[in-house]
PDB file of C-alpha atoms in Angstrom:
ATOM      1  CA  UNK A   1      80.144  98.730  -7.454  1.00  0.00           C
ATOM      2  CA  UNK A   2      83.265  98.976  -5.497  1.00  0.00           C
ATOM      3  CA  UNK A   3      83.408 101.940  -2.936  1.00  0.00           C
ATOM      4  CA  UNK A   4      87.370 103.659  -2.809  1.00  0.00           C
ATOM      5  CA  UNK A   5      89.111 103.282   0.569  1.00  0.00           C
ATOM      6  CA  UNK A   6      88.933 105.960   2.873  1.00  0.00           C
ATOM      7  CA  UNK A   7      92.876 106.931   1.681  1.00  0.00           C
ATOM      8  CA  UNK A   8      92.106 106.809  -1.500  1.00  0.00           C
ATOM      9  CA  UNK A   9      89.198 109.213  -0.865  1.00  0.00           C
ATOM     10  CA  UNK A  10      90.800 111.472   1.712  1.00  0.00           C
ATOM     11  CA  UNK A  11      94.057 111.769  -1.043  1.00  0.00           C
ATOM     12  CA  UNK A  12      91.219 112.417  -3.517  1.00  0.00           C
ATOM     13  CA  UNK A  13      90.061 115.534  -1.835  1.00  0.00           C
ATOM     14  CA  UNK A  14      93.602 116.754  -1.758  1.00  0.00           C
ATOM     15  CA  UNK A  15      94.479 116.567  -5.202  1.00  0.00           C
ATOM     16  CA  UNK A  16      91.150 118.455  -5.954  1.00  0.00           C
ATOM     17  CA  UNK A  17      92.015 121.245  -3.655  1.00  0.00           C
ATOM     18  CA  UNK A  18      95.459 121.373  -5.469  1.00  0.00           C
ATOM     19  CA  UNK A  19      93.508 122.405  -8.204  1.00  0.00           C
ATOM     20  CA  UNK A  20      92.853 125.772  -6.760  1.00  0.00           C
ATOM     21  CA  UNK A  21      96.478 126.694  -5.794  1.00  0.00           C
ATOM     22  CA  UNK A  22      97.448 130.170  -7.303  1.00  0.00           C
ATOM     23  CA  UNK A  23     101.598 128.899  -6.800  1.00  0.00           C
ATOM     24  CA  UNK A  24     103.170 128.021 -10.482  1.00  0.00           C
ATOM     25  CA  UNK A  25     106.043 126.241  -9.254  1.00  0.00           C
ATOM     26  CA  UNK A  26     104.464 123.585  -7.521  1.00  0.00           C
ATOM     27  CA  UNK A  27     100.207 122.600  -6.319  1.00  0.00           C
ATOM     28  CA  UNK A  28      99.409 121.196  -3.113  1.00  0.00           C
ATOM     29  CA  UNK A  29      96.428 120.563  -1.019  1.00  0.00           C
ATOM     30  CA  UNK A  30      96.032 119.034   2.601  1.00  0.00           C
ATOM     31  CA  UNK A  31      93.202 117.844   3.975  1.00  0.00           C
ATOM     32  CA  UNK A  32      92.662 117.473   7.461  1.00  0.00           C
ATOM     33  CA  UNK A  33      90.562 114.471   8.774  1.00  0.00           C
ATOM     34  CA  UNK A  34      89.818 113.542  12.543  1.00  0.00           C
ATOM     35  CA  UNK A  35      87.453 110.486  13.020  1.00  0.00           C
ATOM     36  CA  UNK A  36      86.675 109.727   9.921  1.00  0.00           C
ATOM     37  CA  UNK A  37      85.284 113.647   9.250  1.00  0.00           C
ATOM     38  CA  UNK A  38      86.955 115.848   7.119  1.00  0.00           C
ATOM     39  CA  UNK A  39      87.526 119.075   9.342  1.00  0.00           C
ATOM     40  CA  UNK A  40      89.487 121.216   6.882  1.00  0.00           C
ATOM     41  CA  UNK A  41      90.973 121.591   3.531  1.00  0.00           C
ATOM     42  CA  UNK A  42      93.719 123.978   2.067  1.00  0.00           C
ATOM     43  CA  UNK A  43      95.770 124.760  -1.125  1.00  0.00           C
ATOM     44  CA  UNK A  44      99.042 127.125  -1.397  1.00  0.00           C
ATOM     45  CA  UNK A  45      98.552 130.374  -2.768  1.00  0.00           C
ATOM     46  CA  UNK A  46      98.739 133.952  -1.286  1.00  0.00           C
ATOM     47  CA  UNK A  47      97.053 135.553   1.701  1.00  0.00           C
ATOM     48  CA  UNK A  48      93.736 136.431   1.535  1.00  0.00           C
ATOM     49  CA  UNK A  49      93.124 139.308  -1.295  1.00  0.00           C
ATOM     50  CA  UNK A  50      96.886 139.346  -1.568  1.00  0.00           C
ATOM     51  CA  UNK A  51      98.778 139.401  -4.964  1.00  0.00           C
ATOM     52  CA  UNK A  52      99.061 135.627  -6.243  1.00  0.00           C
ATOM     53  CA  UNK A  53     101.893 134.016  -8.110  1.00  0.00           C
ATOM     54  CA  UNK A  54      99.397 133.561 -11.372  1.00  0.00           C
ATOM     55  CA  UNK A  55      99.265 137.229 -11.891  1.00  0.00           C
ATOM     56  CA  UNK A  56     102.593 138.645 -10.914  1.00  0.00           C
ATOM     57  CA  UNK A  57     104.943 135.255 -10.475  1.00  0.00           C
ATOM     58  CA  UNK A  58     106.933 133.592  -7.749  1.00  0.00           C
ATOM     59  CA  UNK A  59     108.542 136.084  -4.991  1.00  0.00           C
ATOM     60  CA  UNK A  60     111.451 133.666  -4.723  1.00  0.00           C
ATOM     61  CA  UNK A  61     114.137 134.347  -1.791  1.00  0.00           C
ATOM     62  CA  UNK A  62     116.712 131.377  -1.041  1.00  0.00           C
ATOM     63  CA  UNK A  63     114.758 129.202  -3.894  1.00  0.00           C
ATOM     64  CA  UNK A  64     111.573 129.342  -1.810  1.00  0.00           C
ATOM     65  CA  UNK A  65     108.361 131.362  -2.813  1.00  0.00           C
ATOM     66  CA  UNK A  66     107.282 133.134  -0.046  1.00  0.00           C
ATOM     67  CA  UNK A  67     104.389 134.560  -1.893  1.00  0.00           C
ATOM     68  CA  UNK A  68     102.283 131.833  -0.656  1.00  0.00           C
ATOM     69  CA  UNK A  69     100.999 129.876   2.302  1.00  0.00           C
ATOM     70  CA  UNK A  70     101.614 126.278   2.105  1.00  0.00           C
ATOM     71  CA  UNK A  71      98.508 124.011   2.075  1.00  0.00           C
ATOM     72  CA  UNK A  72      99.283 122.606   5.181  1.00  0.00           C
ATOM     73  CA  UNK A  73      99.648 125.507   7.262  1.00  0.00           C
ATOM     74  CA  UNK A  74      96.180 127.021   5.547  1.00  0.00           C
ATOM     75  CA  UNK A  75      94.263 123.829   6.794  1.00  0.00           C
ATOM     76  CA  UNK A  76      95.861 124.233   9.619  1.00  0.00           C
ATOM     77  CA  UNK A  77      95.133 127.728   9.759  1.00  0.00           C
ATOM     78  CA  UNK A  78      91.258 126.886   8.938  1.00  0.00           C
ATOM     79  CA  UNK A  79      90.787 124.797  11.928  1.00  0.00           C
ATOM     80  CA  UNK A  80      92.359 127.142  14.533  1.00  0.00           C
ATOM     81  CA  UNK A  81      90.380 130.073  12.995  1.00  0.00           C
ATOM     82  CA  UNK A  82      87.011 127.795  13.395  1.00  0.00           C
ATOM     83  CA  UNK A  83      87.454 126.301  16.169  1.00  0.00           C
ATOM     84  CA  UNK A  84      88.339 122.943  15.021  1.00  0.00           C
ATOM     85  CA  UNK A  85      90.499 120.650  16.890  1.00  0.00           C
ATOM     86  CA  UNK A  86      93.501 119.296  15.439  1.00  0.00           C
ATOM     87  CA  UNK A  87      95.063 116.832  18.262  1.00  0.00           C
ATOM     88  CA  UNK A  88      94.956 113.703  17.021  1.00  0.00           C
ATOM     89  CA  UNK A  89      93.862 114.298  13.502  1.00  0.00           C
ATOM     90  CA  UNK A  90      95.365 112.856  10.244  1.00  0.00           C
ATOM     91  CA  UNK A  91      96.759 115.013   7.332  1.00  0.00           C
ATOM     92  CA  UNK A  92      96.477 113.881   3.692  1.00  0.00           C
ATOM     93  CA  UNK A  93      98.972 115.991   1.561  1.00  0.00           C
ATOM     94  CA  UNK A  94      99.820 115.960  -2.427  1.00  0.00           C
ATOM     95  CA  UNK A  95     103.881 116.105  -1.569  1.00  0.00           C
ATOM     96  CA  UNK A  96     105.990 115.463   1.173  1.00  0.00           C
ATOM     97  CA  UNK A  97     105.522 117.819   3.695  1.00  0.00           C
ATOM     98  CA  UNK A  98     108.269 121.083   4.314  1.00  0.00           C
ATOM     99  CA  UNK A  99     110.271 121.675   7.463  1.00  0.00           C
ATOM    100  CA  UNK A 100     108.290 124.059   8.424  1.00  0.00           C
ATOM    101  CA  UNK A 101     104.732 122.666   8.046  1.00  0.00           C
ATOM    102  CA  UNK A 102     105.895 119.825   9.414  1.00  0.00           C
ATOM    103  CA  UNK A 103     107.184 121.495  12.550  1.00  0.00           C
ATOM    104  CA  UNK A 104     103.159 123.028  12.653  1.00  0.00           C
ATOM    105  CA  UNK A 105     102.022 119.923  11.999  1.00  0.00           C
ATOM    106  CA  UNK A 106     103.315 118.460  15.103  1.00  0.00           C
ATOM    107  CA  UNK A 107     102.599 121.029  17.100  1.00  0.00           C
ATOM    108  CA  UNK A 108      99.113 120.935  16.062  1.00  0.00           C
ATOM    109  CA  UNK A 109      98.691 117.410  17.253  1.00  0.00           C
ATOM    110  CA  UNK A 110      98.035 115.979  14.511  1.00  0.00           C
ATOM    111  CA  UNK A 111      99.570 112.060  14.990  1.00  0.00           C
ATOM    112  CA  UNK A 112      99.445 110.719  11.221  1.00  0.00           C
ATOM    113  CA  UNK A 113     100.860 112.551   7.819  1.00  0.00           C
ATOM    114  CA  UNK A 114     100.272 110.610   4.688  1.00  0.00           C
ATOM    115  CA  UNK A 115     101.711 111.720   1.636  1.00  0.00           C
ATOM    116  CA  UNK A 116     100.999 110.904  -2.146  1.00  0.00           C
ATOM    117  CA  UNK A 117     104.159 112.550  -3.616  1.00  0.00           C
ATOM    118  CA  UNK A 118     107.902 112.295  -2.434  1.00  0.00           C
ATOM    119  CA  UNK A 119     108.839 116.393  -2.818  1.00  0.00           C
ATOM    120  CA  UNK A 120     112.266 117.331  -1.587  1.00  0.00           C
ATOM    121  CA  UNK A 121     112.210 115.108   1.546  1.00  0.00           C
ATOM    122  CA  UNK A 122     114.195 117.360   4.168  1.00  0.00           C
ATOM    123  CA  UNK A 123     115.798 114.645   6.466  1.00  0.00           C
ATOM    124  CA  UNK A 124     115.301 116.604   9.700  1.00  0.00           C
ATOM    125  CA  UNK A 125     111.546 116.678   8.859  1.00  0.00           C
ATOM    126  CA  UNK A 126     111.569 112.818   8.544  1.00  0.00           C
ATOM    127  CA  UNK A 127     113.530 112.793  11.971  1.00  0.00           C
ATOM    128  CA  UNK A 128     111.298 115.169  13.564  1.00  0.00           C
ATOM    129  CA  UNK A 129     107.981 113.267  12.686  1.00  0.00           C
ATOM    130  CA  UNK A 130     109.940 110.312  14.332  1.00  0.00           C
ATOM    131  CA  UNK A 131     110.759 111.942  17.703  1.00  0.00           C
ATOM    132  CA  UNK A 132     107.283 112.883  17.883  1.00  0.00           C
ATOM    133  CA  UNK A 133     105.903 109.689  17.131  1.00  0.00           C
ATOM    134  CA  UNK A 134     104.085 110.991  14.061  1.00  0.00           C
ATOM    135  CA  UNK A 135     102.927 108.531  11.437  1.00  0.00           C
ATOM    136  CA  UNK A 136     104.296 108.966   8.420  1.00  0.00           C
ATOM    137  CA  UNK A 137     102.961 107.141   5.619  1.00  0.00           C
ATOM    138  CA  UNK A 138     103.205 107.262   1.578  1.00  0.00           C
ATOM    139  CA  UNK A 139      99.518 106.413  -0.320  1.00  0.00           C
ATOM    140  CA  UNK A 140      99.786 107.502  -3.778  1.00  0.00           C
ATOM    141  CA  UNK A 141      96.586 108.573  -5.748  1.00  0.00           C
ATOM    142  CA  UNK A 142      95.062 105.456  -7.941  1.00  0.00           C
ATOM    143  CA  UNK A 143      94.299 107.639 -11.204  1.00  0.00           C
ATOM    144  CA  UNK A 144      91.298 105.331 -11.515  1.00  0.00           C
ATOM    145  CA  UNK A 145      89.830 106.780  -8.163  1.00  0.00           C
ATOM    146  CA  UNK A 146      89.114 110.101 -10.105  1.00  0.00           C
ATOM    147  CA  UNK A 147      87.936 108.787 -13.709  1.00  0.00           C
ATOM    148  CA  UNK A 148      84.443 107.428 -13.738  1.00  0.00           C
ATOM    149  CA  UNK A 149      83.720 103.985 -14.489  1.00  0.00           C
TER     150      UNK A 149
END
């Protein structure tokens, strides 16, 4: 038996919290991971007992739902509201990251991003993750990693 790499595992656990995302135009999940340990998880869908996009649809404005909080910014979220450290963690997310998350993501500390999707790469985002000196990296999902052998 072969174990999965610890990409392939980490990318995994993001595509199973996509599962939960309430959003209908598009599922994400990050997970967050700092040596080795996942600290946090998240999906995009609606604040906490809000109204979800599943029951009454996208609130689009400028093409962008703003019904829901991106996965990234919820894991992110997650570890600031438990105390979890982010400097120097790595993020495993479904799609490209946003502008915007990526802006938090930096912020947060977090020094590597790696991404199984390509999802309306904003150019500034990909410039800002250089001038930070953030890792960016592309590891798609082997479909084999999630069908048993």
């Amino acid at each position: 038996m072969t174990r999965i790499s610890w990409d392939q595992y980490y990318m995994a656990q993001s595509h199973l919290l996509a599962l939960r995302s309430t959003c209908t135009r598009l599922e994400v999940g990050a997970t967050i991971v700092r040596d080795k340990r996942i600290i946090a998880g998240g999906y995009n869908g609606s604040i906490a007992g809000g109204v979800h996009c599943i029951d009454e649809g996208c609130y689009v404005i400028d093409n962008h739902c703003v019904r829901t909080i991106h996965a990234e910014m919820n894991a992110i979220i997650q570890c600031a509201k438990f105390g979890a450290p982010t400097d120097g963690a790595e993020i495993y997310v479904t799609h490209f990251p946003c502008l915007q998350c990526c802006k938090a993501i930096i912020q947060a500390g977090i020094k590597s991003v790696y991404y199984a999707l390509d999802y309306k790469n904003h150019p500034y985002a990909v410039e800002l993750f250089e001038q930070a000196g953030v890792k960016v990296e592309q590891v798609e999902l082997k479909e084999t990693v999630l069908r048993p052998q």
